[in-house]
PDB file of N, CA, C and O in Angstrom:
ATOM      1  N   MET U  30    -120.759 -73.083 332.572  1.00 56.00           N
ATOM      2  CA  MET U  30    -119.641 -72.242 333.230  1.00 56.00           C
ATOM      3  C   MET U  30    -118.622 -72.755 332.267  1.00 56.00           C
ATOM      4  O   MET U  30    -118.172 -74.185 331.940  1.00 56.00           O
ATOM      5  N   SER U  31    -117.684 -71.709 331.474  1.00 69.00           N
ATOM      6  CA  SER U  31    -116.488 -72.155 330.806  1.00 69.00           C
ATOM      7  C   SER U  31    -115.208 -72.773 331.408  1.00 69.00           C
ATOM      8  O   SER U  31    -114.999 -72.215 332.660  1.00 69.00           O
ATOM      9  N   HIS U  32    -114.453 -73.332 330.886  1.00 70.00           N
ATOM     10  CA  HIS U  32    -113.425 -74.036 331.347  1.00 70.00           C
ATOM     11  C   HIS U  32    -112.012 -73.315 330.809  1.00 70.00           C
ATOM     12  O   HIS U  32    -111.880 -72.838 329.771  1.00 70.00           O
ATOM     13  N   ARG U  33    -111.715 -72.488 332.022  1.00 67.00           N
ATOM     14  CA  ARG U  33    -110.354 -71.826 331.539  1.00 67.00           C
ATOM     15  C   ARG U  33    -109.411 -72.116 332.518  1.00 67.00           C
ATOM     16  O   ARG U  33    -109.030 -71.576 333.680  1.00 67.00           O
ATOM     17  N   PRO U  34    -108.476 -73.003 331.746  1.00 65.00           N
ATOM     18  CA  PRO U  34    -107.146 -73.510 332.751  1.00 65.00           C
ATOM     19  C   PRO U  34    -106.068 -72.588 332.861  1.00 65.00           C
ATOM     20  O   PRO U  34    -105.446 -72.449 334.290  1.00 65.00           O
ATOM     21  N   TYR U  35    -105.876 -71.473 332.481  1.00 61.00           N
ATOM     22  CA  TYR U  35    -105.054 -70.317 332.290  1.00 61.00           C
ATOM     23  C   TYR U  35    -105.495 -69.013 332.261  1.00 61.00           C
ATOM     24  O   TYR U  35    -105.951 -68.430 330.858  1.00 61.00           O
ATOM     25  N   PRO U  36    -106.374 -68.445 333.145  1.00 74.00           N
ATOM     26  CA  PRO U  36    -106.962 -67.310 332.887  1.00 74.00           C
ATOM     27  C   PRO U  36    -106.047 -66.058 332.821  1.00 74.00           C
ATOM     28  O   PRO U  36    -106.281 -64.850 332.271  1.00 74.00           O
ATOM     29  N   ASN U  37    -104.721 -66.301 333.135  1.00 82.00           N
ATOM     30  CA  ASN U  37    -103.819 -65.279 333.476  1.00 82.00           C
ATOM     31  C   ASN U  37    -102.897 -65.588 332.043  1.00 82.00           C
ATOM     32  O   ASN U  37    -102.080 -66.793 331.776  1.00 82.00           O
ATOM     33  N   ARG U  38    -102.550 -64.701 331.062  1.00 82.00           N
ATOM     34  CA  ARG U  38    -102.066 -65.409 330.025  1.00 82.00           C
ATOM     35  C   ARG U  38    -100.413 -65.278 330.149  1.00 82.00           C
ATOM     36  O   ARG U  38     -99.560 -65.984 329.569  1.00 82.00           O
ATOM     37  N   GLU U  39     -99.930 -64.403 330.791  1.00 85.00           N
ATOM     38  CA  GLU U  39     -98.299 -64.370 331.215  1.00 85.00           C
ATOM     39  C   GLU U  39     -98.251 -65.347 332.043  1.00 85.00           C
ATOM     40  O   GLU U  39     -97.205 -66.235 331.848  1.00 85.00           O
ATOM     41  N   ARG U  40     -98.772 -65.906 332.821  1.00 82.00           N
ATOM     42  CA  ARG U  40     -98.814 -67.268 333.538  1.00 82.00           C
ATOM     43  C   ARG U  40     -98.560 -68.547 332.549  1.00 82.00           C
ATOM     44  O   ARG U  40     -97.828 -69.361 332.548  1.00 82.00           O
ATOM     45  N   ALA U  41     -99.481 -68.407 331.733  1.00 80.00           N
ATOM     46  CA  ALA U  41     -99.513 -69.540 330.626  1.00 80.00           C
ATOM     47  C   ALA U  41     -98.050 -69.404 330.171  1.00 80.00           C
ATOM     48  O   ALA U  41     -97.481 -70.808 329.814  1.00 80.00           O
ATOM     49  N   LEU U  42     -97.784 -68.491 329.545  1.00 81.00           N
ATOM     50  CA  LEU U  42     -96.590 -68.399 328.718  1.00 81.00           C
ATOM     51  C   LEU U  42     -95.551 -68.976 329.549  1.00 81.00           C
ATOM     52  O   LEU U  42     -94.120 -69.334 329.060  1.00 81.00           O
ATOM     53  N   ARG U  43     -95.467 -68.393 330.848  1.00 82.00           N
ATOM     54  CA  ARG U  43     -94.252 -68.665 331.672  1.00 82.00           C
ATOM     55  C   ARG U  43     -94.077 -70.113 331.995  1.00 82.00           C
ATOM     56  O   ARG U  43     -93.183 -70.922 331.926  1.00 82.00           O
ATOM     57  N   GLN U  44     -95.352 -70.809 331.696  1.00 81.00           N
ATOM     58  CA  GLN U  44     -95.506 -72.130 332.098  1.00 81.00           C
ATOM     59  C   GLN U  44     -94.879 -73.165 330.902  1.00 81.00           C
ATOM     60  O   GLN U  44     -94.207 -74.191 330.980  1.00 81.00           O
ATOM     61  N   LEU U  45     -95.447 -72.539 329.557  1.00 81.00           N
ATOM     62  CA  LEU U  45     -94.900 -73.223 328.359  1.00 81.00           C
ATOM     63  C   LEU U  45     -93.376 -72.910 328.235  1.00 81.00           C
ATOM     64  O   LEU U  45     -92.605 -74.229 327.850  1.00 81.00           O
ATOM     65  N   GLY U  46     -92.777 -71.736 328.651  1.00 76.00           N
ATOM     66  CA  GLY U  46     -91.155 -71.732 328.288  1.00 76.00           C
ATOM     67  C   GLY U  46     -90.519 -72.100 329.302  1.00 76.00           C
ATOM     68  O   GLY U  46     -89.149 -72.264 329.513  1.00 76.00           O
ATOM     69  N   ARG U  47     -91.186 -72.619 330.564  1.00 81.00           N
ATOM     70  CA  ARG U  47     -90.370 -73.296 331.558  1.00 81.00           C
ATOM     71  C   ARG U  47     -89.425 -74.661 331.299  1.00 81.00           C
ATOM     72  O   ARG U  47     -88.429 -74.728 331.666  1.00 81.00           O
ATOM     73  N   HIS U  48     -89.751 -75.371 330.420  1.00 77.00           N
ATOM     74  CA  HIS U  48     -89.332 -76.765 330.157  1.00 77.00           C
ATOM     75  C   HIS U  48     -88.421 -76.561 328.565  1.00 77.00           C
ATOM     76  O   HIS U  48     -87.921 -77.674 328.228  1.00 77.00           O
ATOM     77  N   VAL U  49     -88.153 -75.425 328.371  1.00 76.00           N
ATOM     78  CA  VAL U  49     -87.273 -75.312 327.065  1.00 76.00           C
ATOM     79  C   VAL U  49     -86.045 -74.982 327.419  1.00 76.00           C
ATOM     80  O   VAL U  49     -85.207 -74.261 328.236  1.00 76.00           O
ATOM     81  N   ASP U  50     -84.885 -75.955 327.038  1.00 80.00           N
ATOM     82  CA  ASP U  50     -83.829 -75.976 326.927  1.00 80.00           C
ATOM     83  C   ASP U  50     -83.100 -75.344 325.869  1.00 80.00           C
ATOM     84  O   ASP U  50     -83.525 -75.235 324.817  1.00 80.00           O
ATOM     85  N   PRO U  51     -82.086 -74.486 326.635  1.00 80.00           N
ATOM     86  CA  PRO U  51     -81.598 -73.431 325.514  1.00 80.00           C
ATOM     87  C   PRO U  51     -80.582 -74.285 324.471  1.00 80.00           C
ATOM     88  O   PRO U  51     -80.204 -75.332 324.780  1.00 80.00           O
ATOM     89  N   ALA U  52     -80.503 -73.571 323.032  1.00 81.00           N
ATOM     90  CA  ALA U  52     -79.991 -74.546 322.313  1.00 81.00           C
ATOM     91  C   ALA U  52     -78.294 -74.334 322.593  1.00 81.00           C
ATOM     92  O   ALA U  52     -78.016 -73.065 323.090  1.00 81.00           O
ATOM     93  N   PRO U  53     -77.449 -75.512 322.368  1.00 82.00           N
ATOM     94  CA  PRO U  53     -76.283 -75.420 322.674  1.00 82.00           C
ATOM     95  C   PRO U  53     -75.585 -74.592 321.440  1.00 82.00           C
ATOM     96  O   PRO U  53     -75.845 -74.639 320.301  1.00 82.00           O
ATOM     97  N   THR U  54     -74.670 -73.803 322.017  1.00 81.00           N
ATOM     98  CA  THR U  54     -73.554 -72.637 321.046  1.00 81.00           C
ATOM     99  C   THR U  54     -72.584 -73.087 320.774  1.00 81.00           C
ATOM    100  O   THR U  54     -71.818 -73.380 321.994  1.00 81.00           O
ATOM    101  N   ILE U  55     -71.753 -72.886 319.715  1.00 73.00           N
ATOM    102  CA  ILE U  55     -70.131 -73.165 319.789  1.00 73.00           C
ATOM    103  C   ILE U  55     -69.823 -71.521 319.689  1.00 73.00           C
ATOM    104  O   ILE U  55     -70.337 -70.652 319.317  1.00 73.00           O
ATOM    105  N   PRO U  56     -68.761 -71.585 320.961  1.00 76.00           N
ATOM    106  CA  PRO U  56     -68.262 -69.756 320.502  1.00 76.00           C
ATOM    107  C   PRO U  56     -67.646 -68.949 319.373  1.00 76.00           C
ATOM    108  O   PRO U  56     -67.293 -70.233 318.567  1.00 76.00           O
ATOM    109  N   ALA U  57     -67.823 -68.413 319.093  1.00 72.00           N
ATOM    110  CA  ALA U  57     -67.685 -67.953 317.674  1.00 72.00           C
ATOM    111  C   ALA U  57     -66.149 -68.141 317.371  1.00 72.00           C
ATOM    112  O   ALA U  57     -66.134 -68.570 316.092  1.00 72.00           O
ATOM    113  N   PRO U  58     -65.311 -67.832 318.121  1.00 85.00           N
ATOM    114  CA  PRO U  58     -63.822 -67.815 317.249  1.00 85.00           C
ATOM    115  C   PRO U  58     -63.461 -69.484 316.914  1.00 85.00           C
ATOM    116  O   PRO U  58     -63.038 -69.832 315.809  1.00 85.00           O
ATOM    117  N   THR U  59     -63.927 -70.426 317.829  1.00 83.00           N
ATOM    118  CA  THR U  59     -63.940 -71.808 317.605  1.00 83.00           C
ATOM    119  C   THR U  59     -64.682 -72.428 315.943  1.00 83.00           C
ATOM    120  O   THR U  59     -64.032 -73.058 315.412  1.00 83.00           O
ATOM    121  N   ALA U  60     -65.641 -71.891 315.927  1.00 81.00           N
ATOM    122  CA  ALA U  60     -66.661 -71.997 314.986  1.00 81.00           C
ATOM    123  C   ALA U  60     -65.782 -71.443 313.799  1.00 81.00           C
ATOM    124  O   ALA U  60     -65.932 -72.097 312.512  1.00 81.00           O
ATOM    125  N   LEU U  61     -65.661 -70.248 313.524  1.00 86.00           N
ATOM    126  CA  LEU U  61     -64.724 -69.722 312.669  1.00 86.00           C
ATOM    127  C   LEU U  61     -63.387 -70.182 312.160  1.00 86.00           C
ATOM    128  O   LEU U  61     -62.955 -70.679 310.957  1.00 86.00           O
ATOM    129  N   LEU U  62     -62.799 -70.835 313.223  1.00 87.00           N
ATOM    130  CA  LEU U  62     -61.391 -71.609 313.325  1.00 87.00           C
ATOM    131  C   LEU U  62     -61.774 -72.907 312.313  1.00 87.00           C
ATOM    132  O   LEU U  62     -61.130 -73.480 311.380  1.00 87.00           O
ATOM    133  N   GLN U  63     -62.671 -73.489 312.884  1.00 89.00           N
ATOM    134  CA  GLN U  63     -63.095 -74.895 312.249  1.00 89.00           C
ATOM    135  C   GLN U  63     -63.636 -74.785 310.600  1.00 89.00           C
ATOM    136  O   GLN U  63     -63.445 -75.502 309.697  1.00 89.00           O
ATOM    137  N   PHE U  64     -64.395 -73.895 310.678  1.00 90.00           N
ATOM    138  CA  PHE U  64     -64.628 -73.232 309.296  1.00 90.00           C
ATOM    139  C   PHE U  64     -63.636 -73.123 308.124  1.00 90.00           C
ATOM    140  O   PHE U  64     -63.431 -73.392 307.238  1.00 90.00           O
ATOM    141  N   GLY U  65     -62.576 -72.370 308.616  1.00 90.00           N
ATOM    142  CA  GLY U  65     -61.422 -71.633 307.950  1.00 90.00           C
ATOM    143  C   GLY U  65     -60.715 -73.262 307.768  1.00 90.00           C
ATOM    144  O   GLY U  65     -59.717 -73.198 306.785  1.00 90.00           O
ATOM    145  N   GLU U  66     -60.326 -73.902 308.658  1.00 93.00           N
ATOM    146  CA  GLU U  66     -59.778 -75.425 308.304  1.00 93.00           C
ATOM    147  C   GLU U  66     -60.697 -76.218 307.383  1.00 93.00           C
ATOM    148  O   GLU U  66     -59.671 -76.697 306.513  1.00 93.00           O
ATOM    149  N   SER U  67     -61.840 -76.184 307.499  1.00 94.00           N
ATOM    150  CA  SER U  67     -62.551 -77.082 306.578  1.00 94.00           C
ATOM    151  C   SER U  67     -62.551 -76.331 305.136  1.00 94.00           C
ATOM    152  O   SER U  67     -62.093 -77.309 304.281  1.00 94.00           O
ATOM    153  N   MET U  68     -62.375 -75.378 304.659  1.00 95.00           N
ATOM    154  CA  MET U  68     -62.035 -74.298 303.750  1.00 95.00           C
ATOM    155  C   MET U  68     -60.941 -74.759 303.126  1.00 95.00           C
ATOM    156  O   MET U  68     -60.690 -75.078 301.854  1.00 95.00           O
ATOM    157  N   ALA U  69     -59.730 -74.680 304.044  1.00 95.00           N
ATOM    158  CA  ALA U  69     -58.390 -74.830 303.408  1.00 95.00           C
ATOM    159  C   ALA U  69     -58.213 -76.445 302.925  1.00 95.00           C
ATOM    160  O   ALA U  69     -57.451 -76.724 301.973  1.00 95.00           O
ATOM    161  N   ARG U  70     -58.748 -77.607 303.827  1.00 96.00           N
ATOM    162  CA  ARG U  70     -59.124 -78.504 303.081  1.00 96.00           C
ATOM    163  C   ARG U  70     -59.658 -78.917 301.884  1.00 96.00           C
ATOM    164  O   ARG U  70     -58.884 -79.590 300.959  1.00 96.00           O
ATOM    165  N   MET U  71     -60.673 -78.191 301.930  1.00 96.00           N
ATOM    166  CA  MET U  71     -61.440 -78.385 300.493  1.00 96.00           C
ATOM    167  C   MET U  71     -60.533 -77.826 299.194  1.00 96.00           C
ATOM    168  O   MET U  71     -60.699 -78.096 298.082  1.00 96.00           O
ATOM    169  N   ARG U  72     -60.271 -76.467 299.670  1.00 96.00           N
ATOM    170  CA  ARG U  72     -59.014 -75.965 298.557  1.00 96.00           C
ATOM    171  C   ARG U  72     -58.200 -76.912 298.387  1.00 96.00           C
ATOM    172  O   ARG U  72     -57.511 -77.121 296.779  1.00 96.00           O
ATOM    173  N   GLU U  73     -57.469 -77.499 299.148  1.00 95.00           N
ATOM    174  CA  GLU U  73     -55.910 -78.379 298.953  1.00 95.00           C
ATOM    175  C   GLU U  73     -56.948 -79.559 297.885  1.00 95.00           C
ATOM    176  O   GLU U  73     -55.778 -79.594 296.994  1.00 95.00           O
ATOM    177  N   GLY U  74     -57.946 -80.038 298.313  1.00 94.00           N
ATOM    178  CA  GLY U  74     -58.172 -81.384 297.780  1.00 94.00           C
ATOM    179  C   GLY U  74     -58.779 -80.766 296.172  1.00 94.00           C
ATOM    180  O   GLY U  74     -58.136 -81.756 295.503  1.00 94.00           O
ATOM    181  N   ALA U  75     -59.402 -79.643 296.129  1.00 93.00           N
ATOM    182  CA  ALA U  75     -59.566 -79.341 294.669  1.00 93.00           C
ATOM    183  C   ALA U  75     -58.512 -78.900 293.995  1.00 93.00           C
ATOM    184  O   ALA U  75     -58.194 -79.415 292.576  1.00 93.00           O
ATOM    185  N   ARG U  76     -57.219 -78.750 294.409  1.00 91.00           N
ATOM    186  CA  ARG U  76     -56.252 -78.249 293.521  1.00 91.00           C
ATOM    187  C   ARG U  76     -55.330 -79.716 293.048  1.00 91.00           C
ATOM    188  O   ARG U  76     -54.702 -79.733 292.134  1.00 91.00           O
ATOM    189  N   ARG U  77     -55.388 -80.740 294.303  1.00 92.00           N
ATOM    190  CA  ARG U  77     -54.861 -82.320 293.961  1.00 92.00           C
ATOM    191  C   ARG U  77     -55.644 -82.626 292.671  1.00 92.00           C
ATOM    192  O   ARG U  77     -55.404 -83.162 292.097  1.00 92.00           O
ATOM    193  N   VAL U  78     -56.912 -82.362 292.718  1.00 91.00           N
ATOM    194  CA  VAL U  78     -57.591 -83.252 291.708  1.00 91.00           C
ATOM    195  C   VAL U  78     -57.637 -82.229 290.467  1.00 91.00           C
ATOM    196  O   VAL U  78     -57.550 -83.185 289.568  1.00 91.00           O
ATOM    197  N   LEU U  79     -57.410 -81.006 290.431  1.00 87.00           N
ATOM    198  CA  LEU U  79     -57.316 -80.296 289.477  1.00 87.00           C
ATOM    199  C   LEU U  79     -55.880 -80.645 288.602  1.00 87.00           C
ATOM    200  O   LEU U  79     -55.698 -80.706 287.299  1.00 87.00           O
ATOM    201  N   ALA U  80     -54.887 -80.870 289.432  1.00 85.00           N
ATOM    202  CA  ALA U  80     -53.582 -81.454 288.985  1.00 85.00           C
ATOM    203  C   ALA U  80     -53.717 -82.403 288.636  1.00 85.00           C
ATOM    204  O   ALA U  80     -52.593 -83.239 287.586  1.00 85.00           O
ATOM    205  N   ALA U  81     -54.258 -83.571 288.932  1.00 85.00           N
ATOM    206  CA  ALA U  81     -54.247 -85.114 288.432  1.00 85.00           C
ATOM    207  C   ALA U  81     -55.097 -84.959 287.144  1.00 85.00           C
ATOM    208  O   ALA U  81     -54.513 -85.660 286.029  1.00 85.00           O
ATOM    209  N   GLN U  82     -55.668 -83.963 286.717  1.00 82.00           N
ATOM    210  CA  GLN U  82     -56.833 -84.046 285.630  1.00 82.00           C
ATOM    211  C   GLN U  82     -55.820 -83.240 284.388  1.00 82.00           C
ATOM    212  O   GLN U  82     -55.983 -83.353 283.318  1.00 82.00           O
ATOM    213  N   PHE U  83     -55.415 -82.219 284.874  1.00 78.00           N
ATOM    214  CA  PHE U  83     -54.676 -81.063 284.127  1.00 78.00           C
ATOM    215  C   PHE U  83     -53.116 -81.141 284.390  1.00 78.00           C
ATOM    216  O   PHE U  83     -52.840 -80.132 285.264  1.00 78.00           O
ATOM    217  N   PRO U  84     -52.364 -81.791 284.123  1.00 75.00           N
ATOM    218  CA  PRO U  84     -50.866 -82.008 284.410  1.00 75.00           C
ATOM    219  C   PRO U  84     -50.187 -80.482 283.998  1.00 75.00           C
ATOM    220  O   PRO U  84     -50.452 -79.972 282.906  1.00 75.00           O
ATOM    221  N   VAL U  85     -49.606 -79.625 284.983  1.00 74.00           N
ATOM    222  CA  VAL U  85     -48.845 -78.356 284.397  1.00 74.00           C
ATOM    223  C   VAL U  85     -47.710 -78.283 283.532  1.00 74.00           C
ATOM    224  O   VAL U  85     -47.640 -77.848 282.583  1.00 74.00           O
ATOM    225  N   ASP U  86     -47.186 -79.754 283.659  1.00 75.00           N
ATOM    226  CA  ASP U  86     -45.710 -79.916 282.896  1.00 75.00           C
ATOM    227  C   ASP U  86     -46.262 -80.477 281.117  1.00 75.00           C
ATOM    228  O   ASP U  86     -45.277 -80.617 280.490  1.00 75.00           O
ATOM    229  N   GLN U  87     -47.330 -80.600 281.148  1.00 69.00           N
ATOM    230  CA  GLN U  87     -47.633 -81.400 279.809  1.00 69.00           C
ATOM    231  C   GLN U  87     -48.620 -80.205 278.824  1.00 69.00           C
ATOM    232  O   GLN U  87     -49.271 -80.105 279.828  1.00 69.00           O
ATOM    233  N   TYR U  88     -48.075 -80.404 277.680  1.00 69.00           N
ATOM    234  CA  TYR U  88     -49.075 -79.618 276.896  1.00 69.00           C
ATOM    235  C   TYR U  88     -49.905 -80.607 276.137  1.00 69.00           C
ATOM    236  O   TYR U  88     -49.889 -81.479 275.582  1.00 69.00           O
ATOM    237  N   GLN U  89     -51.186 -79.719 276.029  1.00 65.00           N
ATOM    238  CA  GLN U  89     -52.399 -80.333 275.545  1.00 65.00           C
ATOM    239  C   GLN U  89     -52.996 -79.362 275.198  1.00 65.00           C
ATOM    240  O   GLN U  89     -53.514 -78.336 275.353  1.00 65.00           O
ATOM    241  N   LEU U  90     -53.562 -79.837 273.470  1.00 70.00           N
ATOM    242  CA  LEU U  90     -54.113 -78.743 272.671  1.00 70.00           C
ATOM    243  C   LEU U  90     -55.730 -78.929 272.845  1.00 70.00           C
ATOM    244  O   LEU U  90     -55.991 -77.558 272.526  1.00 70.00           O
ATOM    245  N   SER U  91     -56.491 -79.530 273.569  1.00 66.00           N
ATOM    246  CA  SER U  91     -57.606 -79.512 273.806  1.00 66.00           C
ATOM    247  C   SER U  91     -58.146 -80.029 275.584  1.00 66.00           C
ATOM    248  O   SER U  91     -57.426 -81.267 275.713  1.00 66.00           O
ATOM    249  N   THR U  92     -58.769 -79.668 275.874  1.00 67.00           N
ATOM    250  CA  THR U  92     -59.082 -80.094 277.433  1.00 67.00           C
ATOM    251  C   THR U  92     -60.202 -80.807 277.154  1.00 67.00           C
ATOM    252  O   THR U  92     -60.241 -81.916 278.572  1.00 67.00           O
ATOM    253  N   ARG U  93     -60.658 -81.556 276.088  1.00 69.00           N
ATOM    254  CA  ARG U  93     -61.545 -82.751 275.864  1.00 69.00           C
ATOM    255  C   ARG U  93     -60.874 -84.006 276.231  1.00 69.00           C
ATOM    256  O   ARG U  93     -59.913 -84.011 275.176  1.00 69.00           O
ATOM    257  N   PRO U  94     -61.389 -84.887 276.870  1.00 66.00           N
ATOM    258  CA  PRO U  94     -60.430 -86.089 276.880  1.00 66.00           C
ATOM    259  C   PRO U  94     -60.753 -86.648 275.337  1.00 66.00           C
ATOM    260  O   PRO U  94     -61.794 -86.986 274.979  1.00 66.00           O
ATOM    261  N   GLY U  95     -59.581 -87.347 275.077  1.00 64.00           N
ATOM    262  CA  GLY U  95     -59.654 -88.158 274.212  1.00 64.00           C
ATOM    263  C   GLY U  95     -59.197 -87.559 272.539  1.00 64.00           C
ATOM    264  O   GLY U  95     -59.339 -88.147 271.573  1.00 64.00           O
ATOM    265  N   VAL U  96     -58.946 -86.081 272.575  1.00 54.00           N
ATOM    266  CA  VAL U  96     -59.005 -85.357 271.649  1.00 54.00           C
ATOM    267  C   VAL U  96     -57.399 -84.722 271.635  1.00 54.00           C
ATOM    268  O   VAL U  96     -56.906 -83.975 272.279  1.00 54.00           O
ATOM    269  N   VAL U  97     -56.639 -85.308 270.775  1.00 55.00           N
ATOM    270  CA  VAL U  97     -55.150 -85.095 270.597  1.00 55.00           C
ATOM    271  C   VAL U  97     -54.964 -84.473 269.314  1.00 55.00           C
ATOM    272  O   VAL U  97     -55.174 -84.726 268.369  1.00 55.00           O
ATOM    273  N   GLY U  98     -54.574 -83.179 269.477  1.00 56.00           N
ATOM    274  CA  GLY U  98     -53.978 -82.479 268.004  1.00 56.00           C
ATOM    275  C   GLY U  98     -54.923 -81.890 267.238  1.00 56.00           C
ATOM    276  O   GLY U  98     -54.733 -82.216 266.053  1.00 56.00           O
ATOM    277  N   GLY U  99     -56.394 -81.841 267.948  1.00 51.00           N
ATOM    278  CA  GLY U  99     -57.413 -81.862 266.828  1.00 51.00           C
ATOM    279  C   GLY U  99     -58.011 -82.842 265.968  1.00 51.00           C
ATOM    280  O   GLY U  99     -59.142 -82.377 265.437  1.00 51.00           O
ATOM    281  N   GLU U 100     -57.253 -83.921 266.141  1.00 51.00           N
ATOM    282  CA  GLU U 100     -57.889 -85.083 265.883  1.00 51.00           C
ATOM    283  C   GLU U 100     -59.315 -85.433 266.714  1.00 51.00           C
ATOM    284  O   GLU U 100     -59.096 -86.088 267.779  1.00 51.00           O
ATOM    285  N   ALA U 101     -60.448 -85.893 266.258  1.00 47.00           N
ATOM    286  CA  ALA U 101     -61.297 -86.457 266.768  1.00 47.00           C
ATOM    287  C   ALA U 101     -61.296 -88.301 266.949  1.00 47.00           C
ATOM    288  O   ALA U 101     -60.869 -88.761 266.058  1.00 47.00           O
TER     289      ALA U 101
END
């Protein structure tokens, strides 16, 4: 005699899914607002870094560091 703990397939699947908790979800508007705010912070940080490396009011012949006026 073979051992058959679940003779009914649907009953077995219901018992497997009985203890599965649904994944927590963040409402779409909140998630989109948080994403937009983080992107704005990243953009502002990138602007500050670029402004520190390449000042707008200073003329520079080359963008390579240590090269001034074409001399190596």
